[in-house]
Structure formats: C-alpha cells, structure tokens
PDB file of C-alpha atoms in Angstrom:
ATOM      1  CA  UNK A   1     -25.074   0.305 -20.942  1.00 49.00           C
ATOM      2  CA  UNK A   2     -24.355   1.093 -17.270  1.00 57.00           C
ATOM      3  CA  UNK A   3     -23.893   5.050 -16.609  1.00 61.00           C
ATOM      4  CA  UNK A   4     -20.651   6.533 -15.102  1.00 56.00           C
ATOM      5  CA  UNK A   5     -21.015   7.859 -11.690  1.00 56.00           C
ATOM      6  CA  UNK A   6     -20.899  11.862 -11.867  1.00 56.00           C
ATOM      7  CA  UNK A   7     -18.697  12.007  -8.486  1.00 69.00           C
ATOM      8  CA  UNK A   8     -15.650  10.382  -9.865  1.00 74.00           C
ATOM      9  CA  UNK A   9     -12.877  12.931  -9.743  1.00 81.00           C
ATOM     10  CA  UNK A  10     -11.055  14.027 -12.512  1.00 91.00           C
ATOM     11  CA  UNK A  11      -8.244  11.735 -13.919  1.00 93.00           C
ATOM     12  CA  UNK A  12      -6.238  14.817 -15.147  1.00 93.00           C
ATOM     13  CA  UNK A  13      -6.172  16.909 -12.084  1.00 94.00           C
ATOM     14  CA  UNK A  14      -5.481  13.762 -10.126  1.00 94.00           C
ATOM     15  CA  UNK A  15      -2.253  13.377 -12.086  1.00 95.00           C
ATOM     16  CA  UNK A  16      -1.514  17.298 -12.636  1.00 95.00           C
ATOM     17  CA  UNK A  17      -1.867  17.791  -8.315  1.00 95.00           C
ATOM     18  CA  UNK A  18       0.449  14.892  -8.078  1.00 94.00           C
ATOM     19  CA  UNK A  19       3.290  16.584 -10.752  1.00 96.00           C
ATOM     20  CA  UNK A  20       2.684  19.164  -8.571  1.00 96.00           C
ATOM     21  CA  UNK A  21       3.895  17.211  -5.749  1.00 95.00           C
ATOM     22  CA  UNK A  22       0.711  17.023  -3.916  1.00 95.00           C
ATOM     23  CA  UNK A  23      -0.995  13.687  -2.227  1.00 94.00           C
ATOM     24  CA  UNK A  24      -4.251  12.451  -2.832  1.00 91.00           C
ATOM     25  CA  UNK A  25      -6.809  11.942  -0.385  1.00 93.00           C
ATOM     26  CA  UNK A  26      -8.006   8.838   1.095  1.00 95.00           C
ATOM     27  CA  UNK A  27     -11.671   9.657  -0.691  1.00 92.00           C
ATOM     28  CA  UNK A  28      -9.928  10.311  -3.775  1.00 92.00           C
ATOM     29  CA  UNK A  29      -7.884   7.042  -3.737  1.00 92.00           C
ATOM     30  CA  UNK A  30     -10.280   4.863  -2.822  1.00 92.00           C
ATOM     31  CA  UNK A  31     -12.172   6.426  -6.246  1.00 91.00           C
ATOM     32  CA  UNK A  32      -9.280   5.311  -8.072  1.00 91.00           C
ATOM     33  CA  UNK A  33      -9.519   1.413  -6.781  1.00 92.00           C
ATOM     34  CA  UNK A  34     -13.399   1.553  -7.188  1.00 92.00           C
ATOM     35  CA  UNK A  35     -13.936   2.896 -10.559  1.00 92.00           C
ATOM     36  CA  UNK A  36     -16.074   1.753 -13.185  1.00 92.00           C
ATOM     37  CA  UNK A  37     -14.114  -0.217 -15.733  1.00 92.00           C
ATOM     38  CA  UNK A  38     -15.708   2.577 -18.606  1.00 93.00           C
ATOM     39  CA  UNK A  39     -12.959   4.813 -17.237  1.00 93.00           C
ATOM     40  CA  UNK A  40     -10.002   2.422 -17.071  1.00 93.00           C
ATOM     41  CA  UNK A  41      -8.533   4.656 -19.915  1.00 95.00           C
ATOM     42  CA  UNK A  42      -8.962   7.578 -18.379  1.00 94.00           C
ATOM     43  CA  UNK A  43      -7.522   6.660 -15.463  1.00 95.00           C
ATOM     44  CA  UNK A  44      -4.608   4.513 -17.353  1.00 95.00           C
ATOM     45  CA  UNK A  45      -3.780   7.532 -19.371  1.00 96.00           C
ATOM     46  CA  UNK A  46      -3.784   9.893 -16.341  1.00 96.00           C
ATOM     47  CA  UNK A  47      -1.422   7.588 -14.582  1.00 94.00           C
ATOM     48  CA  UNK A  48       0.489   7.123 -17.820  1.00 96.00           C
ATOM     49  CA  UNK A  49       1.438  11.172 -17.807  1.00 95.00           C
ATOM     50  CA  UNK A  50       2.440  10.538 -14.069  1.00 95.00           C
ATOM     51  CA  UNK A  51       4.816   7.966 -14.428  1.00 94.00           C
ATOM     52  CA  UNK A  52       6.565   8.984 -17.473  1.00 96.00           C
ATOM     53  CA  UNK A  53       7.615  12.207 -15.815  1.00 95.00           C
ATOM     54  CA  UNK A  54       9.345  10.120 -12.910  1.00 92.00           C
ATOM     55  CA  UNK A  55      10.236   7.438 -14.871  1.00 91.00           C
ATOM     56  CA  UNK A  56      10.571   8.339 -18.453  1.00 93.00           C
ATOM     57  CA  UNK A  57      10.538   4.783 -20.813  1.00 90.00           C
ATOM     58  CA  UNK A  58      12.702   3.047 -18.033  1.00 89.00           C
ATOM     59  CA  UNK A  59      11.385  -0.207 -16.245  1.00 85.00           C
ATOM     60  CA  UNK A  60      13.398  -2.176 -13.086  1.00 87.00           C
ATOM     61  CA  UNK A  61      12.548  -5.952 -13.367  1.00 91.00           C
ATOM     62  CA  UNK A  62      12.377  -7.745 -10.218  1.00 94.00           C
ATOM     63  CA  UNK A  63      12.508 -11.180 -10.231  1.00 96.00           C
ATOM     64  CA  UNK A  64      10.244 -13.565  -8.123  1.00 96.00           C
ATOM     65  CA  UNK A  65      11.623 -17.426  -7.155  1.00 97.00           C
ATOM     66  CA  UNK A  66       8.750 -19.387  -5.411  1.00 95.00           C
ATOM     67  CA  UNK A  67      11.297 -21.065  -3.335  1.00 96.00           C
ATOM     68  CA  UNK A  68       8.495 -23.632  -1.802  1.00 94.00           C
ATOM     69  CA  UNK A  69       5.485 -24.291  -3.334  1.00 93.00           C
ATOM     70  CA  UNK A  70       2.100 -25.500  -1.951  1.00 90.00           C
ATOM     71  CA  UNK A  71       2.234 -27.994   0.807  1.00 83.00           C
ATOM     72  CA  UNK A  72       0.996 -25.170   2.871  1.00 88.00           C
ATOM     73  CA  UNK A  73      -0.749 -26.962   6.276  1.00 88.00           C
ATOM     74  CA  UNK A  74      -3.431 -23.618   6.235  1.00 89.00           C
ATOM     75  CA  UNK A  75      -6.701 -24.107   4.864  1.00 89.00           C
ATOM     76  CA  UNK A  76      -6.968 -21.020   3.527  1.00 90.00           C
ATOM     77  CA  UNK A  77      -9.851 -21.119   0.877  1.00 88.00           C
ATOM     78  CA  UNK A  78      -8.881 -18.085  -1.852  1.00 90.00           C
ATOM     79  CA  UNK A  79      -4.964 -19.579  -1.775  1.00 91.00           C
ATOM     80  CA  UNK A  80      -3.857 -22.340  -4.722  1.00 90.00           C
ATOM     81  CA  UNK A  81      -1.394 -23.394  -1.894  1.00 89.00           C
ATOM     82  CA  UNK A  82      -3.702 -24.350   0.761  1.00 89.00           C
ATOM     83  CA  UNK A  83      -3.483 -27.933   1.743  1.00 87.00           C
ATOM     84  CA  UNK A  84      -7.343 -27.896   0.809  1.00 90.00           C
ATOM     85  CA  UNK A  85      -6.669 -26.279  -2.389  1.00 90.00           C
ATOM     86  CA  UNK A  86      -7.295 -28.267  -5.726  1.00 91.00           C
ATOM     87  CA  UNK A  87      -5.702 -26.382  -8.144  1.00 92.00           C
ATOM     88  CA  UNK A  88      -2.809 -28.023 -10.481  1.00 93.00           C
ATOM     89  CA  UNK A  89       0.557 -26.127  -9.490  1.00 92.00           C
ATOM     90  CA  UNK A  90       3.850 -27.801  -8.820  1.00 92.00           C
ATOM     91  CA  UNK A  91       4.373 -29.082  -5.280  1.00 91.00           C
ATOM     92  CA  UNK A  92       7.599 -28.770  -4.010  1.00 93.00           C
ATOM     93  CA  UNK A  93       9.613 -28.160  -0.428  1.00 93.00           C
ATOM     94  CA  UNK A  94      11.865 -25.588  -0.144  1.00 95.00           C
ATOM     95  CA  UNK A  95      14.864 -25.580  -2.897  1.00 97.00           C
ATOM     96  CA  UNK A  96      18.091 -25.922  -2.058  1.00 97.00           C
ATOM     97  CA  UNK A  97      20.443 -23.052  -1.658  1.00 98.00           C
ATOM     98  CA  UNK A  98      22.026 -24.209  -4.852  1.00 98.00           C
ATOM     99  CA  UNK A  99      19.206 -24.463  -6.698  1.00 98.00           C
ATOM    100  CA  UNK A 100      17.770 -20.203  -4.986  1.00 98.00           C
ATOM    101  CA  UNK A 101      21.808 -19.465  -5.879  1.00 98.00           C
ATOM    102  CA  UNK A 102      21.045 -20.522  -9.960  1.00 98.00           C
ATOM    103  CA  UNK A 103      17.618 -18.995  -9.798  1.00 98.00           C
ATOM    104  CA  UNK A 104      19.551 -15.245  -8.671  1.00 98.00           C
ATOM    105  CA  UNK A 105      22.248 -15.806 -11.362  1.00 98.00           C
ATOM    106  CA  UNK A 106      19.667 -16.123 -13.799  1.00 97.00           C
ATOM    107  CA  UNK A 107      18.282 -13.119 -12.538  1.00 97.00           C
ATOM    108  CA  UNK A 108      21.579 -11.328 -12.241  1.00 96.00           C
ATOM    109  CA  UNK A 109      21.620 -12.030 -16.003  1.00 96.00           C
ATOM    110  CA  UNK A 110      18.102 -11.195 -17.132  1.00 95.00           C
ATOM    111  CA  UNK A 111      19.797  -7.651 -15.432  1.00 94.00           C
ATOM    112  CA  UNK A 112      16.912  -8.073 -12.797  1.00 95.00           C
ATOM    113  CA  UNK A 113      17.359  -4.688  -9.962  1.00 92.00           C
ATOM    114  CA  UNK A 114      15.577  -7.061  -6.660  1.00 94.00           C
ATOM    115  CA  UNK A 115      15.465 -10.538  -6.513  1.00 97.00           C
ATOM    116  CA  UNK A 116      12.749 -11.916  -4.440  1.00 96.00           C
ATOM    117  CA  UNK A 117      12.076 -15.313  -3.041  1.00 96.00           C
ATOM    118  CA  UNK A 118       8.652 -16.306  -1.598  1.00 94.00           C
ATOM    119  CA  UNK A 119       8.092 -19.837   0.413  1.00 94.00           C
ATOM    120  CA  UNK A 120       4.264 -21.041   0.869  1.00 90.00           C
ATOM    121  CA  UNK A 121       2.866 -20.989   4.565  1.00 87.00           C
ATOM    122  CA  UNK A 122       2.063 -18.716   7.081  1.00 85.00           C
ATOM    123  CA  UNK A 123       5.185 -18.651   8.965  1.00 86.00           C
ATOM    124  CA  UNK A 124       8.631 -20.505   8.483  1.00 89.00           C
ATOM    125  CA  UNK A 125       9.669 -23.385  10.996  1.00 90.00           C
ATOM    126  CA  UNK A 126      13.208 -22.536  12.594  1.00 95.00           C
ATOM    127  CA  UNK A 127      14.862 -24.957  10.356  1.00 94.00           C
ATOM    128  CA  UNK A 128      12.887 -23.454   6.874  1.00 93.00           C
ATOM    129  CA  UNK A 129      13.685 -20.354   8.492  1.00 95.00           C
ATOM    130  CA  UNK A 130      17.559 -20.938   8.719  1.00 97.00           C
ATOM    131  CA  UNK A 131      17.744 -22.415   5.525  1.00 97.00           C
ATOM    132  CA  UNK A 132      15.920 -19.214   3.800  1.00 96.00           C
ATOM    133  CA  UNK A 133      18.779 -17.072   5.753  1.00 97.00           C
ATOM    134  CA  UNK A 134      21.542 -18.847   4.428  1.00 97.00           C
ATOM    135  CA  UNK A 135      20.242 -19.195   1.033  1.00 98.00           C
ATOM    136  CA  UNK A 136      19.497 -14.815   1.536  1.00 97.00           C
ATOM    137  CA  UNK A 137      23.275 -14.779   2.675  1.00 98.00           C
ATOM    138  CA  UNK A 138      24.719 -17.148  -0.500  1.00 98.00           C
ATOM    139  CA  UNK A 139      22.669 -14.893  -2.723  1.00 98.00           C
ATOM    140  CA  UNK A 140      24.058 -11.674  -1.548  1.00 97.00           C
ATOM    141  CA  UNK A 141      28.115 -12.830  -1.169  1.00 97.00           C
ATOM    142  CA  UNK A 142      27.591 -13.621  -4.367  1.00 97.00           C
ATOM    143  CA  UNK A 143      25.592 -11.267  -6.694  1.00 96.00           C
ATOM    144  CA  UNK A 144      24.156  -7.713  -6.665  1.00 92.00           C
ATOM    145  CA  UNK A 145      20.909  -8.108  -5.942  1.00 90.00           C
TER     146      UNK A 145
END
C-alpha cells in the first residue's frame, strides 16, 4: 500500500480559511488537483462543509445540447470528434434552429438555470457561425434561459 505524502495540507483548514473568506494559494491548489486518491474523502468531505454553507442542499442544472457532432476536420488525437477519431458517437451537422429551439424547451421544463449548446470544431465557418446566432437569438425570444 502506497504511503500518503506528509506535505499535503490540511483538508479542514483548507475549507475553514475559505469560510473565512480567504483564497488559497497556487501551491495549495495545485495540492488539491494532485492528491493521492487515499485522501479523496478527505478532501470530498472538506469541500462538502464548503459548499453546503454557500449552497445549502440546492443544485442549478444546466443543460448541454451538442448542437453538431463529430465531423470535426482537426486531427486532434485525445478528441472522439476528430476526423481521425474511431470512436462510435453519432455524427451529425449542425441542428436546425427548430430542432436547438425543442432541445431549450425541454430544458426550460427539466427547470434547467443555463442552457448551453456546444458545436464540434475548432472554429465556426461564417455560415455555422450565423446559424448558431440565430438559433442563440430564437432561444432567448423565446425562453428564460
């Protein structure tokens, strides 16, 4: 069984200094991201105390469309939708501003707070891009999102 590193900071006066309003340090954050996993709970507990003093039992859903999926033209290796990538997910071109407007009613009823749409490729042509602006435009005219 591996050993814990002794230079780890503590969990609990992590999450006390930041009750108390205080930031943590770069040092101290990048501790947090490179922690063993033997002190997950620690950490998750810590974290736990934070949040439910800001937050209490509450939770905002936000709601994610993939608007465009795959067909990407980048080769980018880590990505499933790379045009080199051979992973199974559905291939589609960008949906249709009626299809984005039933996606945000669903999420309008699901009582999501942010709805989010997200389109495959590194940038947007002129004509993807205009057709992402008026689908944005549809969505908010005609829901609260």
């Amino acid at each position: 069984m591996s050993q814990v590193p002794v230079n780890l900071p503590s969990w609990n006066l992590l999450a006390e200094r930041s009750l108390a309003g205080e930031l943590i340090t770069r040092s101290e954050a990048l501790a947090v991201l490179r922690a063993p996993e033997q002190v997950l709970l620690e950490q998750l507990a810590a974290a736990y105390r934070v949040r439910q003093h800001y937050w209490g039992n509450r939770v905002r859903l936000h709601f994610l469309l993939n608007a465009q999926s795959g067909l990407c033209p980048e080769d980018c290796h880590y990505c499933s939708q790379s045009k080199i990538s051979t992973a199974q997910i559905e291939k589609y071109p960008l949906l249709a501003t009626e299809e984005i407007l039933k996606a945000a009613a669903h999420a309008e009823q699901l009582k999501a707070g942010t709805f989010c749409m997200v389109i495959s490729g590194r940038s947007p042509t002129d004509s993807v891009f205009a057709k992402v602006l008026e689908a944005v435009r549809a969505v908010k005219a005609q829901y609260n999102l």
